[in-house]
PDB file of C-alpha atoms in Angstrom:
ATOM      1  CA  UNK A 245      80.978 140.239  59.287  1.00 41.00           C
ATOM      2  CA  UNK A 246      80.887 136.656  60.594  1.00 45.00           C
ATOM      3  CA  UNK A 247      80.931 136.109  64.345  1.00 48.00           C
ATOM      4  CA  UNK A 248      84.189 134.434  65.483  1.00 58.00           C
ATOM      5  CA  UNK A 249      83.762 130.774  66.333  1.00 69.00           C
ATOM      6  CA  UNK A 250      83.850 130.171  70.079  1.00 82.00           C
ATOM      7  CA  UNK A 251      86.042 127.073  70.595  1.00 87.00           C
ATOM      8  CA  UNK A 252      84.472 123.936  72.024  1.00 92.00           C
ATOM      9  CA  UNK A 253      85.851 120.611  73.246  1.00 93.00           C
ATOM     10  CA  UNK A 254      85.344 119.363  69.705  1.00 93.00           C
ATOM     11  CA  UNK A 255      88.176 121.664  68.584  1.00 90.00           C
ATOM     12  CA  UNK A 256      90.713 119.927  70.792  1.00 90.00           C
ATOM     13  CA  UNK A 257      92.642 117.255  68.874  1.00 86.00           C
ATOM     14  CA  UNK A 258      92.449 113.740  70.280  1.00 87.00           C
ATOM     15  CA  UNK A 259      94.037 110.747  68.588  1.00 82.00           C
ATOM     16  CA  UNK A 260      94.368 108.239  71.418  1.00 86.00           C
ATOM     17  CA  UNK A 261      92.386 105.082  71.941  1.00 91.00           C
ATOM     18  CA  UNK A 262      89.959 105.326  74.864  1.00 95.00           C
ATOM     19  CA  UNK A 263      91.140 102.801  77.452  1.00 96.00           C
ATOM     20  CA  UNK A 264      88.686 101.791  80.192  1.00 97.00           C
ATOM     21  CA  UNK A 265      88.661  99.193  82.964  1.00 97.00           C
ATOM     22  CA  UNK A 266      85.975  97.383  84.935  1.00 97.00           C
ATOM     23  CA  UNK A 267      85.244  98.288  88.549  1.00 96.00           C
ATOM     24  CA  UNK A 268      85.778  94.652  89.536  1.00 96.00           C
ATOM     25  CA  UNK A 269      89.414  94.708  88.393  1.00 94.00           C
ATOM     26  CA  UNK A 270      92.096  94.709  91.080  1.00 89.00           C
ATOM     27  CA  UNK A 271      94.434  97.569  91.965  1.00 86.00           C
ATOM     28  CA  UNK A 272      97.333  95.725  90.350  1.00 83.00           C
ATOM     29  CA  UNK A 273      95.335  95.134  87.168  1.00 89.00           C
ATOM     30  CA  UNK A 274      94.515  98.833  87.093  1.00 90.00           C
ATOM     31  CA  UNK A 275      98.140  99.802  87.512  1.00 85.00           C
ATOM     32  CA  UNK A 276      99.205  97.426  84.744  1.00 86.00           C
ATOM     33  CA  UNK A 277      96.819  99.253  82.422  1.00 91.00           C
ATOM     34  CA  UNK A 278      98.430 102.590  83.336  1.00 90.00           C
ATOM     35  CA  UNK A 279     101.927 101.227  82.733  1.00 84.00           C
ATOM     36  CA  UNK A 280     101.139  99.364  79.515  1.00 87.00           C
ATOM     37  CA  UNK A 281      99.425 102.351  77.919  1.00 90.00           C
ATOM     38  CA  UNK A 282     101.743 105.001  79.440  1.00 85.00           C
ATOM     39  CA  UNK A 283      98.834 106.938  80.892  1.00 88.00           C
ATOM     40  CA  UNK A 284      98.298 108.558  84.288  1.00 89.00           C
ATOM     41  CA  UNK A 285      94.657 107.575  84.727  1.00 93.00           C
ATOM     42  CA  UNK A 286      91.987 105.263  83.357  1.00 96.00           C
ATOM     43  CA  UNK A 287      88.168 105.555  83.486  1.00 96.00           C
ATOM     44  CA  UNK A 288      86.495 102.896  85.646  1.00 96.00           C
ATOM     45  CA  UNK A 289      83.184 101.428  84.466  1.00 96.00           C
ATOM     46  CA  UNK A 290      80.672  99.857  86.840  1.00 95.00           C
ATOM     47  CA  UNK A 291      78.752  97.234  84.865  1.00 95.00           C
ATOM     48  CA  UNK A 292      76.081  96.903  87.561  1.00 94.00           C
ATOM     49  CA  UNK A 293      75.354 100.625  87.592  1.00 92.00           C
ATOM     50  CA  UNK A 294      75.933 100.852  83.828  1.00 93.00           C
ATOM     51  CA  UNK A 295      77.974 104.020  84.217  1.00 93.00           C
ATOM     52  CA  UNK A 296      81.480 105.324  84.755  1.00 95.00           C
ATOM     53  CA  UNK A 297      82.230 105.960  88.425  1.00 94.00           C
ATOM     54  CA  UNK A 298      85.556 107.775  88.262  1.00 94.00           C
ATOM     55  CA  UNK A 299      89.199 107.542  87.286  1.00 95.00           C
ATOM     56  CA  UNK A 300      91.802 105.216  88.763  1.00 95.00           C
ATOM     57  CA  UNK A 301      95.072 107.125  88.648  1.00 92.00           C
ATOM     58  CA  UNK A 302      98.692 106.880  89.678  1.00 88.00           C
ATOM     59  CA  UNK A 303      97.998 108.521  93.051  1.00 89.00           C
ATOM     60  CA  UNK A 304      95.580 105.709  93.893  1.00 88.00           C
ATOM     61  CA  UNK A 305      98.270 103.146  93.177  1.00 83.00           C
ATOM     62  CA  UNK A 306     100.843 105.183  95.105  1.00 84.00           C
ATOM     63  CA  UNK A 307      98.539 105.190  98.138  1.00 85.00           C
ATOM     64  CA  UNK A 308      98.209 101.425  97.928  1.00 79.00           C
ATOM     65  CA  UNK A 309     101.953 100.930  97.388  1.00 76.00           C
ATOM     66  CA  UNK A 310     102.936 103.083 100.377  1.00 78.00           C
ATOM     67  CA  UNK A 311     100.499 101.180 102.571  1.00 77.00           C
ATOM     68  CA  UNK A 312     101.952  97.876 101.352  1.00 70.00           C
ATOM     69  CA  UNK A 313     105.553  98.869 102.070  1.00 69.00           C
ATOM     70  CA  UNK A 314     104.870 100.531 105.428  1.00 71.00           C
ATOM     71  CA  UNK A 315     102.443  97.942 106.762  1.00 68.00           C
ATOM     72  CA  UNK A 316     103.715  94.581 105.637  1.00 59.00           C
ATOM     73  CA  UNK A 317     101.420  92.004 107.182  1.00 52.00           C
ATOM     74  CA  UNK A 318     102.640  88.930 109.007  1.00 52.00           C
ATOM     75  CA  UNK A 319     101.424  86.798 106.130  1.00 52.00           C
ATOM     76  CA  UNK A 320     103.683  88.600 103.633  1.00 50.00           C
ATOM     77  CA  UNK A 321     107.359  87.504 103.563  1.00 51.00           C
ATOM     78  CA  UNK A 322     109.642  90.387 104.563  1.00 45.00           C
ATOM     79  CA  UNK A 323     112.202  89.438 101.918  1.00 47.00           C
ATOM     80  CA  UNK A 324     109.983  91.023  99.266  1.00 45.00           C
ATOM     81  CA  UNK A 325     111.845  94.293  98.735  1.00 52.00           C
ATOM     82  CA  UNK A 326     110.904  94.611  95.077  1.00 63.00           C
ATOM     83  CA  UNK A 327     107.783  96.793  94.951  1.00 63.00           C
ATOM     84  CA  UNK A 328     106.244  95.080  91.944  1.00 65.00           C
ATOM     85  CA  UNK A 329     106.434  91.651  93.537  1.00 68.00           C
ATOM     86  CA  UNK A 330     105.402  92.909  96.973  1.00 64.00           C
ATOM     87  CA  UNK A 331     102.304  94.606  95.634  1.00 65.00           C
ATOM     88  CA  UNK A 332     101.401  91.512  93.611  1.00 68.00           C
ATOM     89  CA  UNK A 333     101.663  89.247  96.648  1.00 67.00           C
ATOM     90  CA  UNK A 334      99.669  91.562  98.918  1.00 63.00           C
ATOM     91  CA  UNK A 335      97.009  91.954  96.233  1.00 66.00           C
ATOM     92  CA  UNK A 336      96.655  88.193  96.055  1.00 69.00           C
ATOM     93  CA  UNK A 337      96.257  87.863  99.815  1.00 64.00           C
ATOM     94  CA  UNK A 338      94.269  91.057 100.367  1.00 63.00           C
ATOM     95  CA  UNK A 339      92.532  91.780  97.024  1.00 75.00           C
ATOM     96  CA  UNK A 340      91.062  95.245  96.591  1.00 82.00           C
ATOM     97  CA  UNK A 341      88.834  96.184  93.682  1.00 91.00           C
ATOM     98  CA  UNK A 342      88.961  99.456  91.805  1.00 93.00           C
ATOM     99  CA  UNK A 343      85.326 100.066  92.661  1.00 93.00           C
ATOM    100  CA  UNK A 344      86.247  99.915  96.354  1.00 91.00           C
ATOM    101  CA  UNK A 345      89.129 102.348  95.822  1.00 89.00           C
ATOM    102  CA  UNK A 346      86.919 104.901  94.079  1.00 91.00           C
ATOM    103  CA  UNK A 347      84.167 104.391  96.630  1.00 88.00           C
ATOM    104  CA  UNK A 348      86.516 105.706  99.316  1.00 84.00           C
ATOM    105  CA  UNK A 349      87.063 109.001  97.495  1.00 82.00           C
ATOM    106  CA  UNK A 350      85.114 112.192  98.309  1.00 75.00           C
ATOM    107  CA  UNK A 351      82.071 112.914  96.142  1.00 67.00           C
ATOM    108  CA  UNK A 352      83.825 115.823  94.414  1.00 64.00           C
ATOM    109  CA  UNK A 353      86.487 113.387  93.178  1.00 70.00           C
ATOM    110  CA  UNK A 354      83.921 111.396  91.229  1.00 75.00           C
ATOM    111  CA  UNK A 355      83.280 111.184  87.502  1.00 88.00           C
ATOM    112  CA  UNK A 356      82.587 114.667  86.108  1.00 91.00           C
ATOM    113  CA  UNK A 357      81.973 114.785  82.377  1.00 95.00           C
ATOM    114  CA  UNK A 358      80.762 117.156  79.664  1.00 96.00           C
ATOM    115  CA  UNK A 359      78.870 116.590  76.417  1.00 97.00           C
ATOM    116  CA  UNK A 360      80.247 117.075  72.896  1.00 96.00           C
ATOM    117  CA  UNK A 361      79.951 120.700  71.831  1.00 95.00           C
ATOM    118  CA  UNK A 362      80.545 122.037  75.343  1.00 96.00           C
ATOM    119  CA  UNK A 363      82.377 125.362  75.250  1.00 94.00           C
ATOM    120  CA  UNK A 364      86.095 125.174  75.830  1.00 93.00           C
ATOM    121  CA  UNK A 365      85.773 127.929  78.426  1.00 92.00           C
ATOM    122  CA  UNK A 366      83.488 125.730  80.535  1.00 94.00           C
ATOM    123  CA  UNK A 367      86.019 122.897  80.409  1.00 95.00           C
ATOM    124  CA  UNK A 368      88.862 125.246  81.313  1.00 94.00           C
ATOM    125  CA  UNK A 369      86.897 126.423  84.329  1.00 94.00           C
ATOM    126  CA  UNK A 370      86.501 122.819  85.477  1.00 94.00           C
ATOM    127  CA  UNK A 371      90.258 122.321  85.174  1.00 94.00           C
ATOM    128  CA  UNK A 372      90.939 125.588  86.979  1.00 93.00           C
ATOM    129  CA  UNK A 373      88.749 124.351  89.831  1.00 91.00           C
ATOM    130  CA  UNK A 374      90.967 121.329  90.338  1.00 88.00           C
ATOM    131  CA  UNK A 375      89.915 118.595  87.921  1.00 90.00           C
ATOM    132  CA  UNK A 376      92.908 116.875  86.328  1.00 90.00           C
ATOM    133  CA  UNK A 377      91.010 115.692  83.264  1.00 93.00           C
ATOM    134  CA  UNK A 378      87.549 116.083  81.756  1.00 95.00           C
ATOM    135  CA  UNK A 379      85.904 113.208  79.848  1.00 96.00           C
ATOM    136  CA  UNK A 380      83.564 113.998  76.977  1.00 97.00           C
ATOM    137  CA  UNK A 381      80.605 111.589  77.010  1.00 96.00           C
ATOM    138  CA  UNK A 382      78.012 111.305  74.223  1.00 95.00           C
ATOM    139  CA  UNK A 383      74.273 110.674  74.619  1.00 94.00           C
ATOM    140  CA  UNK A 384      74.874 106.916  74.572  1.00 93.00           C
ATOM    141  CA  UNK A 385      77.116 107.083  77.628  1.00 93.00           C
ATOM    142  CA  UNK A 386      80.294 106.460  75.640  1.00 95.00           C
ATOM    143  CA  UNK A 387      83.500 108.390  76.281  1.00 96.00           C
ATOM    144  CA  UNK A 388      84.565 109.939  72.979  1.00 95.00           C
ATOM    145  CA  UNK A 389      87.430 112.083  74.233  1.00 95.00           C
ATOM    146  CA  UNK A 390      89.345 112.857  77.405  1.00 95.00           C
ATOM    147  CA  UNK A 391      90.500 116.450  77.760  1.00 95.00           C
ATOM    148  CA  UNK A 392      93.840 116.295  79.553  1.00 92.00           C
ATOM    149  CA  UNK A 393      95.908 119.115  80.983  1.00 92.00           C
ATOM    150  CA  UNK A 394      98.601 118.423  78.387  1.00 90.00           C
ATOM    151  CA  UNK A 395      96.107 118.751  75.520  1.00 91.00           C
ATOM    152  CA  UNK A 396      94.838 122.056  76.902  1.00 93.00           C
ATOM    153  CA  UNK A 397      98.376 123.381  77.342  1.00 93.00           C
ATOM    154  CA  UNK A 398      99.262 122.621  73.723  1.00 92.00           C
ATOM    155  CA  UNK A 399      96.016 124.205  72.495  1.00 91.00           C
ATOM    156  CA  UNK A 400      96.665 127.363  74.508  1.00 91.00           C
ATOM    157  CA  UNK A 401     100.186 127.619  73.128  1.00 91.00           C
ATOM    158  CA  UNK A 402      99.054 127.144  69.538  1.00 90.00           C
ATOM    159  CA  UNK A 403      96.361 129.828  69.934  1.00 86.00           C
ATOM    160  CA  UNK A 404      98.291 132.173  72.218  1.00 83.00           C
ATOM    161  CA  UNK A 405      97.739 135.223  70.009  1.00 80.00           C
ATOM    162  CA  UNK A 406      93.973 134.791  69.695  1.00 77.00           C
ATOM    163  CA  UNK A 407      92.822 132.605  72.570  1.00 80.00           C
ATOM    164  CA  UNK A 408      92.742 132.775  76.351  1.00 86.00           C
ATOM    165  CA  UNK A 409      96.286 134.159  76.586  1.00 89.00           C
ATOM    166  CA  UNK A 410      95.640 137.025  74.179  1.00 88.00           C
ATOM    167  CA  UNK A 411      95.162 139.628  76.918  1.00 87.00           C
ATOM    168  CA  UNK A 412      97.449 138.259  79.628  1.00 92.00           C
ATOM    169  CA  UNK A 413     100.111 136.229  77.815  1.00 91.00           C
ATOM    170  CA  UNK A 414     102.604 139.095  77.774  1.00 93.00           C
ATOM    171  CA  UNK A 415     102.335 139.654  81.542  1.00 94.00           C
ATOM    172  CA  UNK A 416     105.202 138.369  83.640  1.00 95.00           C
ATOM    173  CA  UNK A 417     104.962 135.939  86.518  1.00 95.00           C
ATOM    174  CA  UNK A 418     105.538 138.846  88.901  1.00 94.00           C
ATOM    175  CA  UNK A 419     102.903 141.049  87.259  1.00 95.00           C
ATOM    176  CA  UNK A 420     100.410 138.179  87.384  1.00 94.00           C
ATOM    177  CA  UNK A 421     101.228 137.566  91.056  1.00 94.00           C
ATOM    178  CA  UNK A 422     101.693 133.842  90.400  1.00 94.00           C
ATOM    179  CA  UNK A 423     104.152 131.430  91.969  1.00 92.00           C
ATOM    180  CA  UNK A 424     103.894 132.958  95.439  1.00 86.00           C
ATOM    181  CA  UNK A 425     102.878 129.849  97.368  1.00 81.00           C
ATOM    182  CA  UNK A 426     105.452 127.826  99.263  1.00 85.00           C
ATOM    183  CA  UNK A 427     107.091 124.977  97.380  1.00 92.00           C
ATOM    184  CA  UNK A 428     107.066 121.479  98.838  1.00 95.00           C
ATOM    185  CA  UNK A 429     110.646 120.189  98.893  1.00 96.00           C
ATOM    186  CA  UNK A 430     112.401 117.018  99.938  1.00 96.00           C
ATOM    187  CA  UNK A 431     116.082 116.250 100.415  1.00 97.00           C
ATOM    188  CA  UNK A 432     117.759 114.266  97.671  1.00 96.00           C
ATOM    189  CA  UNK A 433     118.942 111.785 100.307  1.00 96.00           C
ATOM    190  CA  UNK A 434     115.535 111.209 101.907  1.00 95.00           C
ATOM    191  CA  UNK A 435     113.891 107.819 101.287  1.00 90.00           C
ATOM    192  CA  UNK A 436     111.815 107.631  98.112  1.00 89.00           C
ATOM    193  CA  UNK A 437     108.873 106.197 100.010  1.00 85.00           C
ATOM    194  CA  UNK A 438     108.920 109.259 102.265  1.00 89.00           C
ATOM    195  CA  UNK A 439     108.781 111.521  99.221  1.00 92.00           C
ATOM    196  CA  UNK A 440     105.801 109.689  97.739  1.00 90.00           C
ATOM    197  CA  UNK A 441     104.044 109.685 101.096  1.00 91.00           C
ATOM    198  CA  UNK A 442     104.613 113.454 101.401  1.00 93.00           C
ATOM    199  CA  UNK A 443     102.985 114.068  98.007  1.00 93.00           C
ATOM    200  CA  UNK A 444      99.983 112.001  99.018  1.00 91.00           C
ATOM    201  CA  UNK A 445      99.624 113.773 102.373  1.00 92.00           C
ATOM    202  CA  UNK A 446      99.836 117.195 100.709  1.00 92.00           C
ATOM    203  CA  UNK A 447      97.486 116.036  97.931  1.00 89.00           C
ATOM    204  CA  UNK A 448      99.896 117.247  95.256  1.00 90.00           C
ATOM    205  CA  UNK A 449     101.501 115.400  92.374  1.00 89.00           C
ATOM    206  CA  UNK A 450     104.999 116.880  92.406  1.00 92.00           C
ATOM    207  CA  UNK A 451     107.731 118.486  94.511  1.00 94.00           C
ATOM    208  CA  UNK A 452     111.307 119.751  94.246  1.00 96.00           C
ATOM    209  CA  UNK A 453     114.266 117.614  95.269  1.00 96.00           C
ATOM    210  CA  UNK A 454     116.965 119.786  96.886  1.00 96.00           C
ATOM    211  CA  UNK A 455     120.542 119.324  98.057  1.00 96.00           C
ATOM    212  CA  UNK A 456     121.996 120.083 101.492  1.00 96.00           C
ATOM    213  CA  UNK A 457     122.090 123.815 100.674  1.00 96.00           C
ATOM    214  CA  UNK A 458     118.461 123.925  99.569  1.00 96.00           C
ATOM    215  CA  UNK A 459     119.394 124.269  95.901  1.00 95.00           C
ATOM    216  CA  UNK A 460     116.996 122.650  93.434  1.00 95.00           C
ATOM    217  CA  UNK A 461     118.442 119.444  91.983  1.00 95.00           C
ATOM    218  CA  UNK A 462     115.450 118.016  90.144  1.00 94.00           C
ATOM    219  CA  UNK A 463     111.699 117.550  90.419  1.00 94.00           C
ATOM    220  CA  UNK A 464     109.847 114.418  91.488  1.00 94.00           C
ATOM    221  CA  UNK A 465     106.279 113.459  90.620  1.00 91.00           C
ATOM    222  CA  UNK A 466     103.943 110.543  91.122  1.00 88.00           C
ATOM    223  CA  UNK A 467     104.410 109.666  87.458  1.00 86.00           C
ATOM    224  CA  UNK A 468     108.047 108.839  88.300  1.00 87.00           C
ATOM    225  CA  UNK A 469     106.750 105.992  90.466  1.00 83.00           C
ATOM    226  CA  UNK A 470     104.624 104.650  87.616  1.00 81.00           C
ATOM    227  CA  UNK A 471     107.578 104.718  85.231  1.00 83.00           C
ATOM    228  CA  UNK A 472     110.016 103.238  87.734  1.00 80.00           C
ATOM    229  CA  UNK A 473     107.746 100.298  88.542  1.00 76.00           C
ATOM    230  CA  UNK A 474     107.330  99.576  84.824  1.00 74.00           C
ATOM    231  CA  UNK A 475     111.028  98.754  84.482  1.00 74.00           C
ATOM    232  CA  UNK A 476     113.384  96.178  85.968  1.00 74.00           C
ATOM    233  CA  UNK A 477     112.809  95.270  89.648  1.00 70.00           C
ATOM    234  CA  UNK A 478     114.198  97.708  92.189  1.00 69.00           C
ATOM    235  CA  UNK A 479     114.136  97.954  95.975  1.00 70.00           C
ATOM    236  CA  UNK A 480     111.676 100.795  96.470  1.00 70.00           C
ATOM    237  CA  UNK A 481     112.030 100.869 100.256  1.00 70.00           C
ATOM    238  CA  UNK A 482     115.829 101.155 100.037  1.00 77.00           C
ATOM    239  CA  UNK A 483     116.372 103.957  97.522  1.00 86.00           C
ATOM    240  CA  UNK A 484     116.475 107.733  97.891  1.00 93.00           C
ATOM    241  CA  UNK A 485     114.211 110.311  96.286  1.00 93.00           C
ATOM    242  CA  UNK A 486     116.962 111.291  93.854  1.00 94.00           C
ATOM    243  CA  UNK A 487     117.610 107.664  92.915  1.00 92.00           C
ATOM    244  CA  UNK A 488     113.917 107.156  92.189  1.00 90.00           C
ATOM    245  CA  UNK A 489     113.903 110.117  89.801  1.00 91.00           C
ATOM    246  CA  UNK A 490     117.111 108.995  88.111  1.00 90.00           C
ATOM    247  CA  UNK A 491     115.788 105.445  87.709  1.00 86.00           C
ATOM    248  CA  UNK A 492     112.506 106.723  86.260  1.00 87.00           C
ATOM    249  CA  UNK A 493     114.092 109.177  83.814  1.00 85.00           C
ATOM    250  CA  UNK A 494     116.498 106.530  82.545  1.00 84.00           C
ATOM    251  CA  UNK A 495     113.537 104.334  81.627  1.00 80.00           C
ATOM    252  CA  UNK A 496     111.273 106.836  79.869  1.00 69.00           C
ATOM    253  CA  UNK A 497     114.003 108.466  77.797  1.00 63.00           C
ATOM    254  CA  UNK A 498     113.684 111.786  79.614  1.00 55.00           C
ATOM    255  CA  UNK A 499     117.354 112.036  80.547  1.00 52.00           C
ATOM    256  CA  UNK A 500     117.824 114.940  78.140  1.00 54.00           C
ATOM    257  CA  UNK A 501     114.863 116.837  79.595  1.00 61.00           C
ATOM    258  CA  UNK A 502     115.854 119.583  82.031  1.00 70.00           C
ATOM    259  CA  UNK A 503     116.180 118.183  85.541  1.00 79.00           C
ATOM    260  CA  UNK A 504     113.700 120.817  86.656  1.00 87.00           C
ATOM    261  CA  UNK A 505     111.544 123.030  84.458  1.00 89.00           C
ATOM    262  CA  UNK A 506     112.137 126.478  85.865  1.00 91.00           C
ATOM    263  CA  UNK A 507     110.951 130.013  85.328  1.00 93.00           C
ATOM    264  CA  UNK A 508     111.749 133.346  86.919  1.00 92.00           C
ATOM    265  CA  UNK A 509     109.731 136.347  88.033  1.00 93.00           C
ATOM    266  CA  UNK A 510     110.269 138.047  84.658  1.00 94.00           C
ATOM    267  CA  UNK A 511     109.092 135.050  82.611  1.00 95.00           C
ATOM    268  CA  UNK A 512     105.854 135.762  80.705  1.00 95.00           C
ATOM    269  CA  UNK A 513     102.757 133.621  81.020  1.00 95.00           C
ATOM    270  CA  UNK A 514     103.051 132.754  77.343  1.00 95.00           C
ATOM    271  CA  UNK A 515     106.544 131.425  78.039  1.00 95.00           C
ATOM    272  CA  UNK A 516     105.259 129.488  81.052  1.00 95.00           C
ATOM    273  CA  UNK A 517     102.630 127.785  78.902  1.00 95.00           C
ATOM    274  CA  UNK A 518     105.264 127.143  76.222  1.00 94.00           C
ATOM    275  CA  UNK A 519     107.474 125.294  78.685  1.00 93.00           C
ATOM    276  CA  UNK A 520     104.549 123.254  79.978  1.00 93.00           C
ATOM    277  CA  UNK A 521     103.591 122.346  76.414  1.00 91.00           C
ATOM    278  CA  UNK A 522     107.160 121.457  75.420  1.00 89.00           C
ATOM    279  CA  UNK A 523     107.691 119.106  78.357  1.00 87.00           C
ATOM    280  CA  UNK A 524     104.192 117.715  78.852  1.00 86.00           C
ATOM    281  CA  UNK A 525     104.458 118.602  82.546  1.00 87.00           C
ATOM    282  CA  UNK A 526     101.728 120.202  84.637  1.00 89.00           C
ATOM    283  CA  UNK A 527     103.830 122.613  86.676  1.00 92.00           C
ATOM    284  CA  UNK A 528     106.947 124.766  86.540  1.00 94.00           C
ATOM    285  CA  UNK A 529     108.994 126.042  89.452  1.00 95.00           C
ATOM    286  CA  UNK A 530     110.096 129.588  90.172  1.00 94.00           C
ATOM    287  CA  UNK A 531     113.745 129.656  91.243  1.00 93.00           C
ATOM    288  CA  UNK A 532     115.547 132.567  92.866  1.00 92.00           C
ATOM    289  CA  UNK A 533     119.016 133.890  92.007  1.00 91.00           C
ATOM    290  CA  UNK A 534     120.612 131.066  94.000  1.00 94.00           C
ATOM    291  CA  UNK A 535     118.567 128.389  92.191  1.00 93.00           C
ATOM    292  CA  UNK A 536     116.519 127.742  95.317  1.00 94.00           C
ATOM    293  CA  UNK A 537     112.789 127.061  94.898  1.00 94.00           C
ATOM    294  CA  UNK A 538     110.727 130.205  95.462  1.00 94.00           C
ATOM    295  CA  UNK A 539     107.354 129.228  94.018  1.00 94.00           C
ATOM    296  CA  UNK A 540     105.409 126.849  91.825  1.00 95.00           C
ATOM    297  CA  UNK A 541     103.004 127.554  88.958  1.00 95.00           C
ATOM    298  CA  UNK A 542     100.575 124.926  87.733  1.00 93.00           C
ATOM    299  CA  UNK A 543      98.335 124.945  84.688  1.00 93.00           C
ATOM    300  CA  UNK A 544      95.459 125.402  87.134  1.00 93.00           C
ATOM    301  CA  UNK A 545      97.050 128.672  88.339  1.00 94.00           C
ATOM    302  CA  UNK A 546      97.493 129.959  84.782  1.00 94.00           C
ATOM    303  CA  UNK A 547      93.912 129.081  83.856  1.00 94.00           C
ATOM    304  CA  UNK A 548      92.463 130.782  86.952  1.00 93.00           C
ATOM    305  CA  UNK A 549      94.390 133.959  86.226  1.00 93.00           C
ATOM    306  CA  UNK A 550      93.589 133.982  82.504  1.00 92.00           C
ATOM    307  CA  UNK A 551      89.879 133.308  83.039  1.00 92.00           C
ATOM    308  CA  UNK A 552      89.705 136.052  85.660  1.00 89.00           C
ATOM    309  CA  UNK A 553      91.410 138.433  83.267  1.00 85.00           C
ATOM    310  CA  UNK A 554      88.802 137.760  80.569  1.00 76.00           C
ATOM    311  CA  UNK A 555      85.940 138.629  82.944  1.00 70.00           C
ATOM    312  CA  UNK A 556      87.466 141.815  84.385  1.00 59.00           C
TER     313      UNK A 556
END
């Protein structure tokens, strides 16, 4: 009887063009690449070192944008309320290269890659340890594939009966003891810039927007900022968190997507993965009987639990 094939990164479908950018490019140039290609991150190549040095992502731009809005210099006209124009002007006066941005990151945030043929389990462990994406680099130093969280989620769903979820997919959120950590929330009427700043301070990519009663209204993520800036000019420092989400969703055609992707304590892990795969999101929120946020479950949480289950 033939031994079952252990899946590798080569088994993950990938049909996107590999977009890269030079380390000497500016922050604004990097962000334009993200917007144009509708991606959350882009590999940065250092021509002098002849290697990739990391990923420039939407959180890097958000950090720069918050600094621009909160610390407008005397040489920047205060009438610039439109974020796109403000960032462009500041970048012209105070240019910052992508190589400088990545150089300020901790060593563990650097470029971590795997080779073709690497076991899928090894890649999943990297993602469960906190990596957001894993590039696959061949022996010539070329990126041939980028394993994203969304790609992994879809693969897990498609192979739920035979893959990593085989032994734990039928367990509920409660039985798996997931979604217990506190949820970061922000009022729907709070300034959008405050919401983005909160995500950066907490080093998370999403939170729940709540009303005056603490009821979940929608979710907000750093990708909403990317989408919002890609559209018509808007006054970023004068809008609320809810308005930012509404503006973003109206631009990317996500108005028909649930305002917040929710699960409950009796939802199975297979259903959790299904909802992540269907929406392309990286987290779902556990709501209580009053629709108030009670927990959050990320793909990282699911992977940690599933991998632990396979070793027990």
